[in-house]
C-alpha cells in the first residue's frame, strides 16, 4: 500500500551503504530522500482530501476531529501543499496523488481519520491554528447577529465560498455557524450550530454546503471579518447559499 511505503520513505536510505560514503556525500543523499518522501506524502494527502470530496467532508463534519482544526488542515492542502514541493519532485507528487484519490473513494471514517493522522505532520503548526478553542458554554450561549451585520459578514465571505452543488432545495441549505472572533476580526474558532448539525442527518445535500461554510469562515483570505474593534462573545452567523453565489 502506498501510504505504508511513504511512511517509511525516510528509512529507504541504507545506513550500511552510507557509512562507506564521505560525510559530504551522506548529507545530500539524506536531504534528497527526505524531499522525495515529503513530496510523496503531500501528493497523496492533497488528493485524498480533495476539495468537495467525500473524505474531506467526513473529516470536517464527523466530530472525530474538531471542525475548525479539520477545516484549517484542509485549507492548507488546498492552497499551500503544492507550492511547498520543488519542481524536481512534481512527478512523484502527482503519482502519489493518483493513489490518494483512488483510495479516498472507498475509505470509511476510521480510515479517513487514520490518513488525517498520517498527513497532519506535513502541515506547519500554524496551518491547523494556534488559536483559542471555543468553550462549550460560550458556544451554547451564542446569539444570532443583527441582520445588517450578518449581511456584511456574508458579503466578505463571498469570494471564499466554494461549493459543488449537490442538489436539493436552496431554501433548505441555510447554514448556521457559531463564530468566535477576536477584536480585530480574526476567527479563533468556528463550528456548526446544533440546529445545522442535527439537520445534516436528515438532509444529505446539506453536507456540501456545511463544509463550504466552515471553509469560508476559516479561510484567512477572507479575514479580517467586519469588526467594531472590541472584544465580543461568540455569535451565530447565518449563511444562505443563495446570497453567496
PDB file of C-alpha atoms in Angstrom:
ATOM      1  CA  UNK A   1       0.000   0.000   0.000  1.00  0.00           C
ATOM      2  CA  UNK A   2       1.363   3.396  -0.948  1.00  0.00           C
ATOM      3  CA  UNK A   3       0.723   5.041   2.406  1.00  0.00           C
ATOM      4  CA  UNK A   4       2.961   2.470   4.074  1.00  0.00           C
ATOM      5  CA  UNK A   5       5.760   2.974   1.592  1.00  0.00           C
ATOM      6  CA  UNK A   6       5.581   6.734   2.039  1.00  0.00           C
ATOM      7  CA  UNK A   7       5.597   6.445   5.822  1.00  0.00           C
ATOM      8  CA  UNK A   8       8.845   4.531   5.765  1.00  0.00           C
ATOM      9  CA  UNK A   9      10.285   6.546   2.903  1.00  0.00           C
ATOM     10  CA  UNK A  10      12.982   8.066   5.088  1.00  0.00           C
ATOM     11  CA  UNK A  11      14.081   4.533   6.050  1.00  0.00           C
ATOM     12  CA  UNK A  12      14.917   3.612   2.463  1.00  0.00           C
ATOM     13  CA  UNK A  13      18.310   5.194   2.917  1.00  0.00           C
ATOM     14  CA  UNK A  14      20.665   2.328   3.816  1.00  0.00           C
ATOM     15  CA  UNK A  15      22.920   3.171   6.793  1.00  0.00           C
ATOM     16  CA  UNK A  16      25.408   0.421   5.936  1.00  0.00           C
ATOM     17  CA  UNK A  17      25.924   1.850   2.493  1.00  0.00           C
ATOM     18  CA  UNK A  18      26.016   5.381   3.817  1.00  0.00           C
ATOM     19  CA  UNK A  19      28.948   4.562   6.119  1.00  0.00           C
ATOM     20  CA  UNK A  20      31.077   3.932   3.040  1.00  0.00           C
ATOM     21  CA  UNK A  21      30.471   7.461   1.775  1.00  0.00           C
ATOM     22  CA  UNK A  22      32.120  10.632   2.911  1.00  0.00           C
ATOM     23  CA  UNK A  23      30.203  12.990   5.207  1.00  0.00           C
ATOM     24  CA  UNK A  24      29.721  15.420   2.347  1.00  0.00           C
ATOM     25  CA  UNK A  25      28.071  12.701   0.260  1.00  0.00           C
ATOM     26  CA  UNK A  26      25.797  11.473   3.037  1.00  0.00           C
ATOM     27  CA  UNK A  27      24.135  14.791   3.749  1.00  0.00           C
ATOM     28  CA  UNK A  28      22.845  15.469   0.203  1.00  0.00           C
ATOM     29  CA  UNK A  29      21.594  11.875  -0.102  1.00  0.00           C
ATOM     30  CA  UNK A  30      19.617  12.105   3.116  1.00  0.00           C
ATOM     31  CA  UNK A  31      18.283  15.513   2.176  1.00  0.00           C
ATOM     32  CA  UNK A  32      17.214  14.291  -1.254  1.00  0.00           C
ATOM     33  CA  UNK A  33      15.416  11.278   0.218  1.00  0.00           C
ATOM     34  CA  UNK A  34      13.619  13.498   2.747  1.00  0.00           C
ATOM     35  CA  UNK A  35      12.445  15.817  -0.046  1.00  0.00           C
ATOM     36  CA  UNK A  36      11.135  12.900  -2.084  1.00  0.00           C
ATOM     37  CA  UNK A  37       9.358  11.437   0.942  1.00  0.00           C
ATOM     38  CA  UNK A  38       7.713  14.811   1.627  1.00  0.00           C
ATOM     39  CA  UNK A  39       6.593  15.116  -1.999  1.00  0.00           C
ATOM     40  CA  UNK A  40       5.028  11.633  -1.931  1.00  0.00           C
ATOM     41  CA  UNK A  41       3.206  12.240   1.330  1.00  0.00           C
ATOM     42  CA  UNK A  42       1.961  15.692   0.339  1.00  0.00           C
ATOM     43  CA  UNK A  43       0.742  14.480  -3.056  1.00  0.00           C
ATOM     44  CA  UNK A  44      -1.085  11.532  -1.539  1.00  0.00           C
ATOM     45  CA  UNK A  45      -2.716  13.669   1.155  1.00  0.00           C
ATOM     46  CA  UNK A  46      -3.741  16.544  -1.098  1.00  0.00           C
ATOM     47  CA  UNK A  47      -5.542  14.143  -3.446  1.00  0.00           C
ATOM     48  CA  UNK A  48      -7.075  12.030  -0.689  1.00  0.00           C
ATOM     49  CA  UNK A  49      -8.656  15.154   0.802  1.00  0.00           C
ATOM     50  CA  UNK A  50      -9.567  16.837  -2.481  1.00  0.00           C
ATOM     51  CA  UNK A  51     -11.884  19.862  -2.275  1.00  0.00           C
ATOM     52  CA  UNK A  52     -15.553  18.912  -2.007  1.00  0.00           C
ATOM     53  CA  UNK A  53     -14.580  15.230  -1.834  1.00  0.00           C
ATOM     54  CA  UNK A  54     -16.419  12.808   0.403  1.00  0.00           C
ATOM     55  CA  UNK A  55     -13.347  12.144   2.567  1.00  0.00           C
ATOM     56  CA  UNK A  56     -12.835  15.854   3.205  1.00  0.00           C
ATOM     57  CA  UNK A  57     -16.488  16.361   4.145  1.00  0.00           C
ATOM     58  CA  UNK A  58     -16.483  13.399   6.517  1.00  0.00           C
ATOM     59  CA  UNK A  59     -13.335  14.671   8.214  1.00  0.00           C
ATOM     60  CA  UNK A  60     -14.904  18.101   8.702  1.00  0.00           C
ATOM     61  CA  UNK A  61     -18.342  17.013   9.837  1.00  0.00           C
ATOM     62  CA  UNK A  62     -17.970  13.694  11.672  1.00  0.00           C
ATOM     63  CA  UNK A  63     -16.912  15.157  15.012  1.00  0.00           C
ATOM     64  CA  UNK A  64     -13.890  12.836  15.248  1.00  0.00           C
ATOM     65  CA  UNK A  65     -11.660  15.875  14.713  1.00  0.00           C
ATOM     66  CA  UNK A  66     -12.624  19.402  15.885  1.00  0.00           C
ATOM     67  CA  UNK A  67     -14.332  21.129  12.970  1.00  0.00           C
ATOM     68  CA  UNK A  68     -12.060  24.177  12.922  1.00  0.00           C
ATOM     69  CA  UNK A  69      -8.911  22.026  13.118  1.00  0.00           C
ATOM     70  CA  UNK A  70     -10.038  19.758  10.294  1.00  0.00           C
ATOM     71  CA  UNK A  71     -11.072  22.711   8.143  1.00  0.00           C
ATOM     72  CA  UNK A  72      -7.794  24.599   8.579  1.00  0.00           C
ATOM     73  CA  UNK A  73      -5.921  21.406   7.743  1.00  0.00           C
ATOM     74  CA  UNK A  74      -7.890  21.030   4.508  1.00  0.00           C
ATOM     75  CA  UNK A  75      -7.433  24.692   3.563  1.00  0.00           C
ATOM     76  CA  UNK A  76      -3.662  24.325   3.830  1.00  0.00           C
ATOM     77  CA  UNK A  77      -3.678  21.361   1.470  1.00  0.00           C
ATOM     78  CA  UNK A  78      -5.978  23.145  -0.967  1.00  0.00           C
ATOM     79  CA  UNK A  79      -3.869  26.285  -1.256  1.00  0.00           C
ATOM     80  CA  UNK A  80      -0.337  25.628   0.003  1.00  0.00           C
ATOM     81  CA  UNK A  81       0.681  21.968  -0.318  1.00  0.00           C
ATOM     82  CA  UNK A  82       1.676  22.002  -3.983  1.00  0.00           C
ATOM     83  CA  UNK A  83       3.630  25.243  -3.576  1.00  0.00           C
ATOM     84  CA  UNK A  84       5.873  23.592  -0.956  1.00  0.00           C
ATOM     85  CA  UNK A  85       7.085  20.958  -3.455  1.00  0.00           C
ATOM     86  CA  UNK A  86      10.243  21.684  -5.505  1.00  0.00           C
ATOM     87  CA  UNK A  87       9.921  21.288  -9.266  1.00  0.00           C
ATOM     88  CA  UNK A  88      12.225  18.257  -9.185  1.00  0.00           C
ATOM     89  CA  UNK A  89       9.645  16.323  -7.162  1.00  0.00           C
ATOM     90  CA  UNK A  90       6.486  17.279  -9.034  1.00  0.00           C
ATOM     91  CA  UNK A  91       6.272  13.920 -10.773  1.00  0.00           C
ATOM     92  CA  UNK A  92       6.360  11.846  -7.531  1.00  0.00           C
ATOM     93  CA  UNK A  93       3.855  14.311  -6.051  1.00  0.00           C
ATOM     94  CA  UNK A  94       1.444  13.700  -8.949  1.00  0.00           C
ATOM     95  CA  UNK A  95       1.976   9.919  -8.881  1.00  0.00           C
ATOM     96  CA  UNK A  96       1.215   9.708  -5.171  1.00  0.00           C
ATOM     97  CA  UNK A  97      -1.826  11.895  -5.780  1.00  0.00           C
ATOM     98  CA  UNK A  98      -3.357   9.349  -8.120  1.00  0.00           C
ATOM     99  CA  UNK A  99      -3.090   6.689  -5.423  1.00  0.00           C
ATOM    100  CA  UNK A 100      -4.529   9.032  -2.795  1.00  0.00           C
ATOM    101  CA  UNK A 101      -7.551   9.869  -4.915  1.00  0.00           C
ATOM    102  CA  UNK A 102      -8.177   6.189  -5.654  1.00  0.00           C
ATOM    103  CA  UNK A 103      -8.022   5.142  -2.012  1.00  0.00           C
ATOM    104  CA  UNK A 104     -10.283   8.007  -0.872  1.00  0.00           C
ATOM    105  CA  UNK A 105     -13.154   6.622  -2.955  1.00  0.00           C
ATOM    106  CA  UNK A 106     -13.524   3.563  -0.731  1.00  0.00           C
ATOM    107  CA  UNK A 107     -12.261   4.878   2.613  1.00  0.00           C
ATOM    108  CA  UNK A 108     -14.550   4.627   5.624  1.00  0.00           C
ATOM    109  CA  UNK A 109     -14.461   7.106   8.502  1.00  0.00           C
ATOM    110  CA  UNK A 110     -11.887   5.159  10.520  1.00  0.00           C
ATOM    111  CA  UNK A 111      -9.559   5.081   7.539  1.00  0.00           C
ATOM    112  CA  UNK A 112     -10.123   8.791   6.881  1.00  0.00           C
ATOM    113  CA  UNK A 113      -9.134   9.667  10.449  1.00  0.00           C
ATOM    114  CA  UNK A 114      -6.086   7.395  10.154  1.00  0.00           C
ATOM    115  CA  UNK A 115      -4.993   9.160   6.968  1.00  0.00           C
ATOM    116  CA  UNK A 116      -5.532  12.515   8.669  1.00  0.00           C
ATOM    117  CA  UNK A 117      -3.074  11.451  11.390  1.00  0.00           C
ATOM    118  CA  UNK A 118      -0.607  10.421   8.686  1.00  0.00           C
ATOM    119  CA  UNK A 119      -0.995  13.679   6.779  1.00  0.00           C
ATOM    120  CA  UNK A 120      -1.092  16.211   9.605  1.00  0.00           C
ATOM    121  CA  UNK A 121       2.711  16.246  10.181  1.00  0.00           C
ATOM    122  CA  UNK A 122       3.122  17.601   6.642  1.00  0.00           C
ATOM    123  CA  UNK A 123       1.364  20.828   7.599  1.00  0.00           C
ATOM    124  CA  UNK A 124       3.152  23.611   9.507  1.00  0.00           C
ATOM    125  CA  UNK A 125       1.918  24.208  13.089  1.00  0.00           C
ATOM    126  CA  UNK A 126       0.257  27.462  12.028  1.00  0.00           C
ATOM    127  CA  UNK A 127      -1.870  25.658   9.434  1.00  0.00           C
ATOM    128  CA  UNK A 128      -4.189  23.982  11.910  1.00  0.00           C
ATOM    129  CA  UNK A 129      -4.255  27.009  14.147  1.00  0.00           C
ATOM    130  CA  UNK A 130      -2.501  28.174  17.268  1.00  0.00           C
ATOM    131  CA  UNK A 131      -5.770  29.660  18.431  1.00  0.00           C
ATOM    132  CA  UNK A 132      -8.016  29.605  21.448  1.00  0.00           C
ATOM    133  CA  UNK A 133     -10.709  26.899  21.209  1.00  0.00           C
ATOM    134  CA  UNK A 134     -14.249  27.992  21.967  1.00  0.00           C
ATOM    135  CA  UNK A 135     -15.668  26.875  25.300  1.00  0.00           C
ATOM    136  CA  UNK A 136     -18.822  24.756  25.049  1.00  0.00           C
ATOM    137  CA  UNK A 137     -20.670  27.096  27.408  1.00  0.00           C
ATOM    138  CA  UNK A 138     -19.783  30.105  25.266  1.00  0.00           C
ATOM    139  CA  UNK A 139     -20.905  28.327  22.110  1.00  0.00           C
ATOM    140  CA  UNK A 140     -24.203  27.350  23.724  1.00  0.00           C
ATOM    141  CA  UNK A 141     -24.844  30.982  24.671  1.00  0.00           C
ATOM    142  CA  UNK A 142     -24.073  32.372  21.196  1.00  0.00           C
ATOM    143  CA  UNK A 143     -26.753  34.636  19.758  1.00  0.00           C
ATOM    144  CA  UNK A 144     -27.574  35.477  16.115  1.00  0.00           C
ATOM    145  CA  UNK A 145     -26.130  38.618  14.574  1.00  0.00           C
ATOM    146  CA  UNK A 146     -28.349  41.526  13.678  1.00  0.00           C
ATOM    147  CA  UNK A 147     -29.493  41.299  10.056  1.00  0.00           C
ATOM    148  CA  UNK A 148     -27.311  44.168   8.809  1.00  0.00           C
ATOM    149  CA  UNK A 149     -24.134  42.877  10.438  1.00  0.00           C
ATOM    150  CA  UNK A 150     -24.836  39.339   9.213  1.00  0.00           C
ATOM    151  CA  UNK A 151     -25.174  40.650   5.651  1.00  0.00           C
ATOM    152  CA  UNK A 152     -21.835  42.487   5.931  1.00  0.00           C
ATOM    153  CA  UNK A 153     -20.031  39.374   7.055  1.00  0.00           C
ATOM    154  CA  UNK A 154     -21.674  37.176   4.440  1.00  0.00           C
ATOM    155  CA  UNK A 155     -20.575  39.585   1.713  1.00  0.00           C
ATOM    156  CA  UNK A 156     -16.991  39.479   2.979  1.00  0.00           C
ATOM    157  CA  UNK A 157     -17.049  35.681   2.772  1.00  0.00           C
ATOM    158  CA  UNK A 158     -18.468  35.519  -0.748  1.00  0.00           C
ATOM    159  CA  UNK A 159     -15.141  35.090  -2.547  1.00  0.00           C
ATOM    160  CA  UNK A 160     -14.187  32.214  -0.227  1.00  0.00           C
ATOM    161  CA  UNK A 161     -17.462  30.383  -0.815  1.00  0.00           C
ATOM    162  CA  UNK A 162     -16.717  27.369  -2.992  1.00  0.00           C
ATOM    163  CA  UNK A 163     -19.152  24.508  -3.154  1.00  0.00           C
ATOM    164  CA  UNK A 164     -20.171  21.804  -5.597  1.00  0.00           C
ATOM    165  CA  UNK A 165     -23.945  21.983  -5.742  1.00  0.00           C
ATOM    166  CA  UNK A 166     -25.309  18.654  -4.534  1.00  0.00           C
ATOM    167  CA  UNK A 167     -28.889  19.436  -5.415  1.00  0.00           C
ATOM    168  CA  UNK A 168     -31.809  19.950  -3.082  1.00  0.00           C
ATOM    169  CA  UNK A 169     -33.987  22.951  -2.300  1.00  0.00           C
ATOM    170  CA  UNK A 170     -31.774  26.060  -1.854  1.00  0.00           C
ATOM    171  CA  UNK A 171     -34.110  27.293   0.873  1.00  0.00           C
ATOM    172  CA  UNK A 172     -33.177  24.180   2.882  1.00  0.00           C
ATOM    173  CA  UNK A 173     -29.415  24.781   2.547  1.00  0.00           C
ATOM    174  CA  UNK A 174     -29.039  27.623   5.041  1.00  0.00           C
ATOM    175  CA  UNK A 175     -26.092  27.052   7.396  1.00  0.00           C
ATOM    176  CA  UNK A 176     -25.676  28.382  10.929  1.00  0.00           C
ATOM    177  CA  UNK A 177     -22.079  28.701  12.122  1.00  0.00           C
ATOM    178  CA  UNK A 178     -21.009  29.669  15.631  1.00  0.00           C
ATOM    179  CA  UNK A 179     -18.029  32.011  15.303  1.00  0.00           C
ATOM    180  CA  UNK A 180     -15.536  33.076  17.958  1.00  0.00           C
ATOM    181  CA  UNK A 181     -13.740  36.154  16.671  1.00  0.00           C
ATOM    182  CA  UNK A 182     -11.017  38.423  18.023  1.00  0.00           C
ATOM    183  CA  UNK A 183     -11.492  42.180  18.310  1.00  0.00           C
ATOM    184  CA  UNK A 184      -9.614  42.703  15.023  1.00  0.00           C
ATOM    185  CA  UNK A 185     -11.884  40.359  13.047  1.00  0.00           C
ATOM    186  CA  UNK A 186      -9.694  37.233  13.009  1.00  0.00           C
ATOM    187  CA  UNK A 187     -11.563  33.951  13.546  1.00  0.00           C
ATOM    188  CA  UNK A 188     -10.265  31.971  16.516  1.00  0.00           C
ATOM    189  CA  UNK A 189     -12.739  29.116  16.250  1.00  0.00           C
ATOM    190  CA  UNK A 190     -15.847  28.131  14.332  1.00  0.00           C
ATOM    191  CA  UNK A 191     -18.231  25.201  14.348  1.00  0.00           C
ATOM    192  CA  UNK A 192     -21.668  24.324  13.084  1.00  0.00           C
ATOM    193  CA  UNK A 193     -24.568  25.304  15.300  1.00  0.00           C
ATOM    194  CA  UNK A 194     -26.520  22.441  16.832  1.00  0.00           C
ATOM    195  CA  UNK A 195     -29.518  23.102  14.579  1.00  0.00           C
ATOM    196  CA  UNK A 196     -27.413  22.660  11.455  1.00  0.00           C
ATOM    197  CA  UNK A 197     -25.570  19.667  12.904  1.00  0.00           C
ATOM    198  CA  UNK A 198     -28.880  17.877  13.504  1.00  0.00           C
ATOM    199  CA  UNK A 199     -30.150  18.769  10.031  1.00  0.00           C
ATOM    200  CA  UNK A 200     -27.143  17.055   8.399  1.00  0.00           C
ATOM    201  CA  UNK A 201     -28.536  13.654   9.338  1.00  0.00           C
ATOM    202  CA  UNK A 202     -31.806  14.355   7.524  1.00  0.00           C
ATOM    203  CA  UNK A 203     -30.562  16.356   4.543  1.00  0.00           C
ATOM    204  CA  UNK A 204     -27.668  14.739   2.654  1.00  0.00           C
ATOM    205  CA  UNK A 205     -27.129  17.612   0.158  1.00  0.00           C
ATOM    206  CA  UNK A 206     -26.670  19.950   3.126  1.00  0.00           C
ATOM    207  CA  UNK A 207     -23.308  18.361   3.904  1.00  0.00           C
ATOM    208  CA  UNK A 208     -21.556  20.036   0.985  1.00  0.00           C
ATOM    209  CA  UNK A 209     -22.902  23.446   1.996  1.00  0.00           C
ATOM    210  CA  UNK A 210     -21.999  22.944   5.667  1.00  0.00           C
ATOM    211  CA  UNK A 211     -18.431  22.013   4.754  1.00  0.00           C
ATOM    212  CA  UNK A 212     -18.215  25.020   2.422  1.00  0.00           C
ATOM    213  CA  UNK A 213     -19.493  27.342   5.160  1.00  0.00           C
ATOM    214  CA  UNK A 214     -16.770  26.216   7.575  1.00  0.00           C
ATOM    215  CA  UNK A 215     -14.105  26.660   4.907  1.00  0.00           C
ATOM    216  CA  UNK A 216     -15.321  30.154   4.066  1.00  0.00           C
ATOM    217  CA  UNK A 217     -15.445  31.320   7.681  1.00  0.00           C
ATOM    218  CA  UNK A 218     -11.975  29.951   8.483  1.00  0.00           C
ATOM    219  CA  UNK A 219     -10.290  30.895   5.195  1.00  0.00           C
ATOM    220  CA  UNK A 220      -7.630  33.535   6.010  1.00  0.00           C
ATOM    221  CA  UNK A 221      -8.091  35.071   2.557  1.00  0.00           C
ATOM    222  CA  UNK A 222     -11.441  36.469   3.696  1.00  0.00           C
ATOM    223  CA  UNK A 223     -10.280  37.761   7.056  1.00  0.00           C
ATOM    224  CA  UNK A 224     -10.446  40.030   8.908  1.00  0.00           C
ATOM    225  CA  UNK A 225     -14.214  39.956   9.091  1.00  0.00           C
ATOM    226  CA  UNK A 226     -16.091  43.219   9.711  1.00  0.00           C
ATOM    227  CA  UNK A 227     -15.439  44.186  13.320  1.00  0.00           C
ATOM    228  CA  UNK A 228     -16.260  47.014  15.692  1.00  0.00           C
ATOM    229  CA  UNK A 229     -12.767  46.777  17.173  1.00  0.00           C
ATOM    230  CA  UNK A 230     -13.873  45.463  20.524  1.00  0.00           C
ATOM    231  CA  UNK A 231     -13.998  42.091  22.254  1.00  0.00           C
ATOM    232  CA  UNK A 232     -17.202  40.188  21.663  1.00  0.00           C
ATOM    233  CA  UNK A 233     -18.815  36.930  22.635  1.00  0.00           C
ATOM    234  CA  UNK A 234     -19.244  34.068  20.132  1.00  0.00           C
ATOM    235  CA  UNK A 235     -22.129  34.681  17.751  1.00  0.00           C
ATOM    236  CA  UNK A 236     -24.237  32.752  15.242  1.00  0.00           C
ATOM    237  CA  UNK A 237     -23.594  33.610  11.607  1.00  0.00           C
ATOM    238  CA  UNK A 238     -26.308  32.697   9.106  1.00  0.00           C
ATOM    239  CA  UNK A 239     -25.072  31.761   5.641  1.00  0.00           C
ATOM    240  CA  UNK A 240     -27.613  31.465   2.851  1.00  0.00           C
ATOM    241  CA  UNK A 241     -26.058  29.954  -0.319  1.00  0.00           C
ATOM    242  CA  UNK A 242     -28.482  31.979  -2.460  1.00  0.00           C
ATOM    243  CA  UNK A 243     -26.814  35.171  -1.219  1.00  0.00           C
ATOM    244  CA  UNK A 244     -23.236  33.903  -1.588  1.00  0.00           C
ATOM    245  CA  UNK A 245     -23.184  32.990  -5.263  1.00  0.00           C
TER     246      UNK A 245
END
